[in-house]
Short mmCIF file of C-alpha atoms in Angstrom, two decimals:
data_model
loop_
_atom_site.label_atom_id
_atom_site.label_comp_id
_atom_site.label_asym_id
_atom_site.label_seq_id
_atom_site.Cartn_x
_atom_site.Cartn_y
_atom_site.Cartn_z
CA UNK C 22 86.03 158.89 112.75
CA UNK C 23 87.67 155.47 112.89
CA UNK C 24 85.21 152.83 111.68
CA UNK C 25 87.65 149.93 111.75
CA UNK C 26 86.29 146.91 113.62
CA UNK C 27 88.17 146.94 116.89
CA UNK C 28 86.81 144.23 119.18
CA UNK C 29 89.73 144.24 121.64
CA UNK C 30 89.82 147.95 122.43
CA UNK C 31 89.05 149.25 125.90
CA UNK C 32 86.12 151.21 124.44
CA UNK C 33 84.55 148.06 123.03
CA UNK C 34 85.02 146.23 126.32
CA UNK C 35 83.48 148.87 128.57
CA UNK C 36 80.65 149.96 126.25
CA UNK C 37 80.66 148.42 122.79
CA UNK C 38 77.40 149.88 121.51
CA UNK C 39 78.63 153.21 120.09
CA UNK C 40 81.35 151.31 118.21
CA UNK C 41 78.77 148.79 116.97
CA UNK C 42 76.55 151.66 115.81
CA UNK C 43 79.35 153.35 113.85
CA UNK C 44 80.23 150.10 112.08
CA UNK C 45 76.57 149.26 111.39
CA UNK C 46 75.94 152.72 109.91
CA UNK C 47 78.96 152.78 107.64
CA UNK C 48 79.50 149.10 106.81
CA UNK C 49 76.64 146.84 107.90
CA UNK C 50 78.32 143.93 106.07
CA UNK C 51 82.03 144.51 106.63
CA UNK C 52 85.06 142.53 105.44
CA UNK C 53 87.25 143.02 108.49
CA UNK C 54 91.02 143.20 108.66
CA UNK C 55 90.87 139.75 110.34
CA UNK C 56 89.46 138.15 107.20
CA UNK C 57 85.94 137.48 108.46
CA UNK C 58 82.73 139.22 107.40
CA UNK C 59 81.10 141.12 110.27
CA UNK C 60 77.30 141.22 110.01
CA UNK C 61 75.74 143.99 112.13
CA UNK C 62 72.13 144.27 110.97
CA UNK C 63 69.12 142.46 112.39
CA UNK C 64 67.57 141.19 109.18
CA UNK C 65 70.78 139.82 107.67
CA UNK C 66 71.80 138.25 110.99
CA UNK C 67 68.42 136.57 111.39
CA UNK C 68 68.53 135.36 107.77
CA UNK C 69 71.91 133.71 108.30
CA UNK C 70 71.12 132.16 111.69
CA UNK C 71 67.78 130.78 110.46
CA UNK C 72 69.11 129.32 107.23
CA UNK C 73 70.47 125.75 107.26
CA UNK C 74 72.76 126.61 104.34
CA UNK C 75 74.99 128.49 106.79
CA UNK C 76 76.96 126.08 108.93
CA UNK C 77 78.71 126.33 112.27
CA UNK C 78 81.92 124.59 113.26
CA UNK C 79 84.72 126.86 112.03
CA UNK C 80 85.85 127.27 115.61
CA UNK C 81 86.14 123.51 116.09
CA UNK C 82 88.21 123.22 112.91
CA UNK C 83 90.54 126.00 114.12
CA UNK C 84 90.89 124.42 117.57
CA UNK C 85 91.75 121.01 116.13
CA UNK C 86 94.32 122.48 113.69
CA UNK C 87 95.85 124.53 116.51
CA UNK C 88 96.07 121.49 118.78
CA UNK C 89 97.91 119.62 115.98
CA UNK C 90 100.35 122.51 115.45
CA UNK C 91 100.91 122.82 119.19
CA UNK C 92 101.78 119.13 119.43
CA UNK C 93 104.69 119.67 117.05
CA UNK C 94 105.99 122.35 119.41
CA UNK C 95 105.72 120.15 122.49
CA UNK C 96 102.38 121.38 123.85
CA UNK C 97 99.73 118.82 124.80
CA UNK C 98 96.42 120.52 124.09
CA UNK C 99 94.45 117.31 123.51
CA UNK C 100 92.21 118.00 126.55
CA UNK C 101 90.96 121.13 124.75
CA UNK C 102 89.97 119.07 121.72
CA UNK C 103 88.35 116.43 123.91
CA UNK C 104 86.39 119.02 125.89
CA UNK C 105 84.82 120.81 122.92
CA UNK C 106 84.41 118.06 120.30
CA UNK C 107 80.67 117.56 121.00
CA UNK C 108 79.71 121.12 121.91
CA UNK C 109 76.24 121.44 120.45
CA UNK C 110 76.92 124.94 119.09
CA UNK C 111 79.78 123.58 117.00
CA UNK C 112 77.89 120.69 115.39
CA UNK C 113 75.86 120.53 112.20
CA UNK C 114 73.14 118.15 111.06
CA UNK C 115 72.64 115.24 111.24
CA UNK C 116 74.59 114.90 114.54
CA UNK C 117 73.33 118.22 115.83
CA UNK C 118 69.73 117.33 115.06
CA UNK C 119 69.92 113.93 116.77
CA UNK C 120 71.59 115.27 119.93
CA UNK C 121 69.32 118.28 120.13
CA UNK C 122 66.18 116.16 119.75
CA UNK C 123 67.48 113.81 122.44
CA UNK C 124 68.04 116.71 124.85
CA UNK C 125 64.59 118.13 124.12
CA UNK C 126 63.06 114.72 124.87
CA UNK C 127 64.65 114.50 128.33
CA UNK C 128 64.49 118.18 129.32
CA UNK C 129 62.64 118.67 132.65
CA UNK C 130 59.30 120.45 132.58
CA UNK C 131 59.01 124.10 133.53
CA UNK C 132 57.31 123.45 136.88
CA UNK C 133 60.23 121.35 138.01
CA UNK C 134 62.67 124.00 136.78
CA UNK C 135 60.77 126.77 138.60
CA UNK C 136 60.72 124.87 141.89
CA UNK C 137 64.40 124.05 141.63
CA UNK C 138 65.39 127.62 140.66
CA UNK C 139 63.31 129.16 143.45
CA UNK C 140 64.85 126.85 146.02
CA UNK C 141 68.42 127.52 144.93
CA UNK C 142 67.87 131.27 144.56
CA UNK C 143 66.44 131.60 148.08
CA UNK C 144 69.25 129.51 149.53
CA UNK C 145 71.84 131.63 147.71
CA UNK C 146 70.33 134.88 149.00
CA UNK C 147 70.30 133.51 152.56
CA UNK C 148 74.04 132.89 152.31
CA UNK C 149 74.98 136.34 150.99
CA UNK C 150 77.23 138.66 152.99
CA UNK C 151 75.03 141.69 152.57
CA UNK C 152 77.74 144.10 153.70
CA UNK C 153 79.40 143.49 150.36
CA UNK C 154 78.99 140.81 147.72
CA UNK C 155 79.82 140.27 144.10
CA UNK C 156 76.60 139.75 142.14
CA UNK C 157 78.63 137.75 139.57
CA UNK C 158 80.32 135.09 141.72
CA UNK C 159 78.37 135.24 145.01
CA UNK C 160 74.89 135.36 143.48
CA UNK C 161 74.37 134.80 139.75
CA UNK C 162 76.90 132.03 139.08
CA UNK C 163 75.87 130.22 142.27
CA UNK C 164 72.25 130.17 141.13
CA UNK C 165 72.87 129.15 137.51
CA UNK C 166 75.65 126.77 138.53
CA UNK C 167 73.48 125.26 141.25
CA UNK C 168 70.54 124.69 138.92
CA UNK C 169 72.46 123.14 136.03
CA UNK C 170 74.51 120.92 138.30
CA UNK C 171 71.32 119.59 139.97
CA UNK C 172 69.83 118.88 136.55
CA UNK C 173 72.99 117.09 135.48
CA UNK C 174 73.16 115.16 138.77
CA UNK C 175 76.46 116.59 140.03
CA UNK C 176 77.14 116.74 143.78
CA UNK C 177 76.79 120.32 145.12
CA UNK C 178 80.03 119.99 147.08
CA UNK C 179 81.97 119.89 143.81
CA UNK C 180 80.58 123.17 142.50
CA UNK C 181 82.99 125.69 144.03
CA UNK C 182 85.84 124.01 142.16
CA UNK C 183 83.94 123.23 138.95
CA UNK C 184 82.37 126.62 138.27
CA UNK C 185 85.55 128.69 137.68
CA UNK C 186 87.02 125.94 135.50
CA UNK C 187 83.81 125.78 133.48
CA UNK C 188 83.75 129.53 132.94
CA UNK C 189 87.36 129.44 131.79
CA UNK C 190 86.54 126.75 129.23
CA UNK C 191 84.07 129.09 127.54
CA UNK C 192 87.03 131.24 126.53
CA UNK C 193 87.80 128.56 123.96
CA UNK C 194 85.00 130.09 121.89
CA UNK C 195 86.79 133.47 121.75
CA UNK C 196 88.92 134.44 118.76
CA UNK C 197 92.38 135.98 119.26
CA UNK C 198 93.50 133.89 122.22
CA UNK C 199 97.23 133.91 123.00
CA UNK C 200 99.29 130.78 123.64
CA UNK C 201 99.23 131.55 127.36
CA UNK C 202 95.44 131.89 127.35
CA UNK C 203 95.01 128.66 125.43
CA UNK C 204 97.28 126.96 127.99
CA UNK C 205 95.02 128.16 130.79
CA UNK C 206 91.89 127.05 128.96
CA UNK C 207 93.53 123.69 128.29
CA UNK C 208 94.27 123.22 131.98
CA UNK C 209 90.61 123.80 132.82
CA UNK C 210 89.62 121.42 130.02
CA UNK C 211 91.97 118.79 131.44
CA UNK C 212 90.37 119.04 134.89
CA UNK C 213 86.79 118.92 133.64
CA UNK C 214 87.40 116.14 131.11
CA UNK C 215 88.88 114.02 133.89
CA UNK C 216 86.03 114.94 136.28
CA UNK C 217 83.23 114.21 133.85
CA UNK C 218 84.90 111.05 132.48
CA UNK C 219 85.02 109.65 136.04
CA UNK C 220 81.55 110.89 136.92
CA UNK C 221 79.93 109.38 133.85
CA UNK C 222 81.76 106.10 134.31
CA UNK C 223 80.49 105.79 137.90
CA UNK C 224 76.99 107.05 137.11
CA UNK C 225 74.11 104.62 136.76
CA UNK C 226 71.65 104.80 133.86
CA UNK C 227 68.45 104.82 135.86
CA UNK C 228 68.62 108.12 137.73
CA UNK C 229 66.36 110.99 136.84
CA UNK C 230 69.25 113.25 135.83
CA UNK C 231 70.49 114.48 132.47
CA UNK C 232 73.87 112.72 132.73
CA UNK C 233 72.26 109.41 133.66
CA UNK C 234 70.00 109.64 130.62
CA UNK C 235 72.92 110.78 128.47
CA UNK C 236 74.87 107.69 129.50
CA UNK C 237 71.95 105.45 128.54
CA UNK C 238 71.59 107.29 125.22
CA UNK C 239 75.30 106.78 124.57
CA UNK C 240 74.94 103.06 125.19
CA UNK C 241 71.98 102.82 122.82
CA UNK C 242 73.44 105.26 120.36
CA UNK C 243 73.43 105.28 116.63
CA UNK C 244 75.75 108.29 116.35
CA UNK C 245 79.25 108.93 117.51
CA UNK C 246 79.59 111.65 120.13
CA UNK C 247 81.42 112.30 123.37
CA UNK C 248 79.12 112.21 126.43
CA UNK C 249 81.88 113.91 128.43
CA UNK C 250 82.10 116.80 125.98
CA UNK C 251 78.32 117.18 125.74
CA UNK C 252 78.04 117.14 129.54
CA UNK C 253 80.76 119.80 129.78
CA UNK C 254 78.91 121.89 127.18
CA UNK C 255 75.62 121.70 129.10
CA UNK C 256 77.44 122.59 132.32
CA UNK C 257 79.37 125.59 131.00
CA UNK C 258 76.61 126.90 128.74
CA UNK C 259 74.13 126.52 131.58
CA UNK C 260 76.19 128.66 133.95
CA UNK C 261 77.68 131.68 132.29
CA UNK C 262 75.07 132.88 129.82
CA UNK C 263 72.32 132.75 132.44
CA UNK C 264 74.54 134.26 135.14
CA UNK C 265 75.23 137.11 132.72
CA UNK C 266 71.51 137.65 132.16
CA UNK C 267 70.90 137.72 135.92
CA UNK C 268 73.72 140.26 136.37
CA UNK C 269 72.43 142.42 133.51
CA UNK C 270 68.90 142.34 134.92
CA UNK C 271 70.04 143.43 138.37
CA UNK C 272 72.30 146.06 136.75
CA UNK C 273 69.33 147.49 134.86
CA UNK C 274 67.29 147.58 138.07
CA UNK C 275 69.95 149.77 139.64
CA UNK C 276 71.06 151.80 136.66
CA UNK C 277 68.12 152.14 134.26
CA UNK C 278 65.91 154.71 136.07
CA UNK C 279 62.79 153.67 134.17
CA UNK C 280 63.08 149.98 135.08
CA UNK C 281 62.04 150.35 138.74
CA UNK C 282 58.94 152.30 137.69
CA UNK C 283 57.95 149.62 135.21
CA UNK C 284 58.05 146.66 137.59
CA UNK C 285 54.41 145.85 138.23
CA UNK C 286 53.29 147.56 135.02
CA UNK C 287 54.89 144.92 132.77
CA UNK C 288 55.33 141.21 133.22
CA UNK C 289 58.74 140.07 134.37
CA UNK C 290 58.97 138.24 131.07
CA UNK C 291 58.56 141.45 129.05
CA UNK C 292 61.16 143.20 131.21
CA UNK C 293 63.62 140.32 130.81
CA UNK C 294 63.07 140.26 127.04
CA UNK C 295 63.98 143.92 126.82
CA UNK C 296 67.05 143.52 129.07
CA UNK C 297 68.27 140.57 127.03
CA UNK C 298 67.68 142.48 123.80
CA UNK C 299 69.80 145.39 124.94
CA UNK C 300 72.38 143.24 126.72
CA UNK C 301 72.63 139.81 125.10
CA UNK C 302 74.97 137.44 126.90
CA UNK C 303 76.37 136.20 123.59
CA UNK C 304 77.59 139.00 121.36
CA UNK C 305 79.36 137.13 118.57
CA UNK C 306 78.35 133.97 116.73
CA UNK C 307 80.25 132.36 113.87
CA UNK C 308 78.95 130.74 110.69
CA UNK C 309 80.35 129.96 107.26
CA UNK C 310 78.57 129.95 103.91
CA UNK C 311 78.63 126.82 101.80
CA UNK C 312 77.80 128.78 98.62
CA UNK C 313 78.67 132.21 97.18
CA UNK C 314 76.18 134.76 98.50
CA UNK C 315 75.43 138.45 98.25
CA UNK C 316 74.44 140.46 101.33
CA UNK C 317 73.52 144.14 101.07
CA UNK C 318 75.49 144.43 97.85
CA UNK C 319 78.58 142.64 99.18
CA UNK C 320 79.62 139.50 97.31
CA UNK C 321 80.82 136.90 99.82
CA UNK C 322 82.59 133.84 98.40
CA UNK C 323 81.76 130.34 99.61
CA UNK C 324 83.66 129.21 102.68
CA UNK C 325 83.92 132.69 104.21
CA UNK C 326 83.71 133.14 107.98
CA UNK C 327 80.70 135.21 108.95
CA UNK C 328 80.70 136.83 112.39
CA UNK C 329 77.18 137.69 113.47
CA UNK C 330 77.23 140.59 115.91
CA UNK C 331 74.17 139.94 118.05
CA UNK C 332 74.90 142.98 120.21
CA UNK C 333 74.71 145.20 117.14
CA UNK C 334 71.79 143.40 115.48
CA UNK C 335 69.64 143.74 118.61
CA UNK C 336 70.02 147.53 118.44
CA UNK C 337 69.48 147.93 114.70
CA UNK C 338 67.39 151.10 114.25
CA UNK C 339 66.04 149.75 110.95
CA UNK C 340 64.26 147.04 112.92
CA UNK C 341 63.87 148.35 116.49
CA UNK C 342 62.63 151.92 116.82
CA UNK C 343 64.80 153.95 119.24
CA UNK C 344 66.87 150.85 119.98
CA UNK C 345 68.89 152.38 122.82
CA UNK C 346 65.75 153.16 124.82
CA UNK C 347 64.60 150.59 127.39
CA UNK C 348 61.02 149.91 126.29
CA UNK C 349 59.41 146.61 127.27
CA UNK C 350 56.27 147.56 125.31
CA UNK C 351 58.10 147.69 122.00
CA UNK C 352 56.72 146.01 118.95
CA UNK C 353 58.27 144.15 117.27
CA UNK C 354 59.66 142.40 120.26
CA UNK C 355 61.89 139.54 119.39
CA UNK C 356 65.65 139.61 119.34
CA UNK C 357 68.53 137.33 118.44
CA UNK C 358 69.94 136.92 121.96
CA UNK C 359 69.12 133.23 121.96
CA UNK C 360 70.08 132.87 118.29
CA UNK C 361 67.57 131.61 115.71
CA UNK C 362 66.87 128.59 113.57
CA UNK C 363 68.25 125.15 114.33
CA UNK C 364 70.66 126.48 116.96
CA UNK C 365 68.07 128.49 118.88
CA UNK C 366 69.14 128.19 122.50
CA UNK C 367 67.67 125.14 124.23
CA UNK C 368 68.06 126.84 127.57
CA UNK C 369 66.08 129.98 126.66
CA UNK C 370 63.17 129.23 128.99
CA UNK C 371 65.45 127.96 131.76
CA UNK C 372 67.46 131.19 131.60
CA UNK C 373 64.30 133.25 132.11
CA UNK C 374 63.03 130.97 134.87
CA UNK C 375 66.32 131.29 136.74
CA UNK C 376 66.48 135.06 136.24
CA UNK C 377 62.96 135.45 137.56
CA UNK C 378 63.78 133.29 140.60
CA UNK C 379 66.98 135.23 141.22
CA UNK C 380 65.26 138.59 141.01
CA UNK C 381 62.31 137.60 143.20
CA UNK C 382 64.63 136.14 145.83
CA UNK C 383 66.72 139.33 145.96
CA UNK C 384 63.84 141.78 145.49
CA UNK C 385 62.96 142.23 149.20
CA UNK C 386 66.55 143.38 149.82
CA UNK C 387 67.10 145.62 146.81
CA UNK C 388 65.91 148.80 148.50
CA UNK C 389 68.54 148.34 151.20
CA UNK C 390 71.40 147.77 148.76
CA UNK C 391 73.54 150.12 146.73
CA UNK C 392 76.18 149.64 144.08
CA UNK C 393 79.60 150.04 145.67
CA UNK C 394 81.85 150.48 142.63
CA UNK C 395 81.82 150.55 138.84
CA UNK C 396 81.09 147.29 137.08
CA UNK C 397 84.21 145.59 135.73
CA UNK C 398 83.53 144.01 132.34
CA UNK C 399 85.63 141.06 131.23
CA UNK C 400 87.66 141.21 128.02
CA UNK C 401 85.88 138.17 126.60
CA UNK C 402 84.53 138.64 123.10
CA UNK C 403 81.98 135.91 122.39
CA UNK C 404 80.14 136.26 125.72
CA UNK C 405 80.06 139.78 127.13
CA UNK C 406 80.12 139.23 130.87
CA UNK C 407 81.15 140.97 134.05
CA UNK C 408 84.08 140.18 136.29
CA UNK C 409 82.65 142.13 139.19
CA UNK C 410 79.45 143.92 140.13
CA UNK C 411 79.60 144.81 143.81
CA UNK C 412 76.52 145.51 145.91
CA UNK C 413 76.26 146.09 149.63
CA UNK C 414 74.07 147.54 152.34
CA UNK C 415 73.59 151.29 152.23
CA UNK R 23 115.53 153.91 112.18
CA UNK R 24 117.04 153.38 115.63
CA UNK R 25 119.02 150.27 116.51
CA UNK R 26 116.40 149.02 118.99
CA UNK R 27 113.78 148.92 116.22
CA UNK R 28 116.19 147.28 113.79
CA UNK R 29 117.06 144.64 116.34
CA UNK R 30 113.34 144.00 116.91
CA UNK R 31 112.65 143.64 113.18
CA UNK R 32 115.52 141.16 112.83
CA UNK R 33 114.12 139.19 115.78
CA UNK R 34 110.65 139.06 114.19
CA UNK R 35 112.15 137.97 110.86
CA UNK R 36 114.08 135.20 112.59
CA UNK R 37 110.89 133.98 114.27
CA UNK R 38 109.02 133.99 110.96
CA UNK R 39 111.95 132.29 109.25
CA UNK R 40 111.87 129.46 111.78
CA UNK R 41 108.08 129.13 111.85
CA UNK R 42 107.49 129.36 108.10
CA UNK R 43 110.76 127.72 106.99
CA UNK R 44 111.85 130.66 104.83
CA UNK R 45 115.24 132.38 104.57
CA UNK R 46 115.55 135.54 106.68
CA UNK R 47 117.03 137.59 103.83
CA UNK R 48 113.99 136.79 101.67
CA UNK R 49 111.51 138.22 104.20
CA UNK R 50 110.25 141.65 103.09
CA UNK R 51 109.25 143.78 106.09
CA UNK R 52 106.63 145.60 104.03
CA UNK R 53 104.78 142.50 102.83
CA UNK R 54 101.64 141.50 104.76
CA UNK R 55 102.06 138.60 107.17
CA UNK R 56 99.53 136.50 105.29
CA UNK R 57 101.54 136.94 102.09
CA UNK R 58 104.55 135.59 104.00
CA UNK R 59 102.47 132.47 104.64
CA UNK R 60 101.48 133.25 108.22
CA UNK R 61 98.00 132.48 109.43
CA UNK R 62 96.11 132.84 112.70
CA UNK R 63 97.68 129.65 114.03
CA UNK R 64 101.35 130.25 113.19
CA UNK R 65 100.83 133.83 114.33
CA UNK R 66 100.05 132.92 117.92
CA UNK R 67 103.26 130.97 118.35
CA UNK R 68 105.36 133.75 116.88
CA UNK R 69 103.59 136.24 119.12
CA UNK R 70 104.25 134.07 122.16
CA UNK R 71 108.00 134.30 121.55
CA UNK R 72 107.78 138.09 121.33
CA UNK R 73 105.69 138.26 124.50
CA UNK R 74 108.23 136.19 126.40
CA UNK R 75 111.25 138.15 125.19
CA UNK R 76 109.78 141.59 125.88
CA UNK R 77 107.44 140.73 128.75
CA UNK R 78 104.36 142.02 126.96
CA UNK R 79 100.76 140.88 126.57
CA UNK R 80 99.85 140.94 122.88
CA UNK R 81 96.53 140.01 121.33
CA UNK R 82 96.80 138.02 118.07
CA UNK R 83 94.36 140.57 116.64
CA UNK R 84 97.32 142.98 116.53
CA UNK R 85 98.92 140.96 113.72
CA UNK R 86 95.95 141.98 111.61
CA UNK R 87 95.76 145.55 112.89
CA UNK R 88 99.48 146.01 112.08
CA UNK R 89 99.86 143.50 109.25
CA UNK R 90 103.53 143.93 108.22
CA UNK R 91 106.81 143.57 110.09
CA UNK R 92 107.42 147.27 109.55
CA UNK R 93 104.08 148.39 111.03
CA UNK R 94 104.05 145.80 113.78
CA UNK R 95 107.56 146.69 114.96
CA UNK R 96 106.55 150.35 114.99
CA UNK R 97 103.66 149.47 117.33
CA UNK R 98 105.79 147.14 119.44
CA UNK R 99 108.56 149.64 120.05
CA UNK R 100 106.07 151.98 121.69
CA UNK R 101 104.74 149.14 123.85
CA UNK R 102 108.27 148.09 124.84
CA UNK R 103 109.21 151.67 125.74
CA UNK R 104 106.00 152.02 127.72
CA UNK R 105 106.92 148.87 129.62
CA UNK R 106 110.39 150.10 130.65
#
């Protein structure tokens, strides 16, 4: 059986878990043909993500080097650099710590988030064409996009144009992009950099919105960062990962027979934890090691790129008993879907709040709906998301 | 080896020659791309030229899956024939 790491194959795109399992069984710490070290076990993944001696930022280095090379060939990919330069997931301490602590200090409380999510979810359901709709673009992205844009202070009328550009920007985190794909990402970056530059310039510093407070922080600042890039990061990260969770939750309602029986027997939180364990939005995370290390007998020299496979780690049978079984009662619970350590996802609670609002808003209609066609998974690597998931009235 | 494959290998060597500033005759088709000095950045621009000439969509991951000119051209010929 072929145990070569093959992230771009059709098999891996449609259902990656058997491939993950083969790799994890034979080579849990694998030096891939691409030069990186693929980590597929739970304990080693958690160790790396939780340890400050493993840094992030390789992707930013690659992007900046590629933008420089492209310039010599006549391509202007500066917008790409500008868009991602202050992405929180690409920063290390002390800048990361300062920005993260600032965001924590201004983050709205859960009651506010629940009220906002409920309102937007109900409005989104009321606008659905129930004969046929795409859970991805007509439901999930509208809810997550609506919530994050309200929190940022963006006008709702701008969303239909902003959301697809934002989702495209996330592709910048994928490895193995072609020149054409980078061009497309760069065009989206160009549009959003311009939009957020103008928006931040016109924004006041006394509104109760994240961007208003970000602008004030920038004016008072003691560190150098790009408010435009950080705003873009919050926007794009706030949409797609949560939209993916919402889609996965609804998918499990329809396609995991046990799930419908368990609603009412388990809290929505427990059910969401188990869905997100089995179907993390983010499958691959990158780190590099500052010192020589040894993992499961493999000697890894300093400066190596480590690719943490969250999708594989969350189904590690050495940590989760019967990992392919949907079991919200499982102990230990806990998964790496929102990462761990200093980069643990700030939006973890917001993602669950939005997913709960989305499900509760749609729940009265679920019995009348059926899935109309097979789910189409995107070929993105870092975030495993759907292109289409079509529901409609029976 | 058929002429179509030979022509393809010469084309790839010319691209590498231009990108890496090496002489075509010194490029060994059985040496790994990384040993020729290529990396993930130079690779995408070389790949782009191949995509445009043969109207293909090629993931940069393929340069690692088929890591020599010999192996890569073998893969490409099948893709080109499939495209015709």
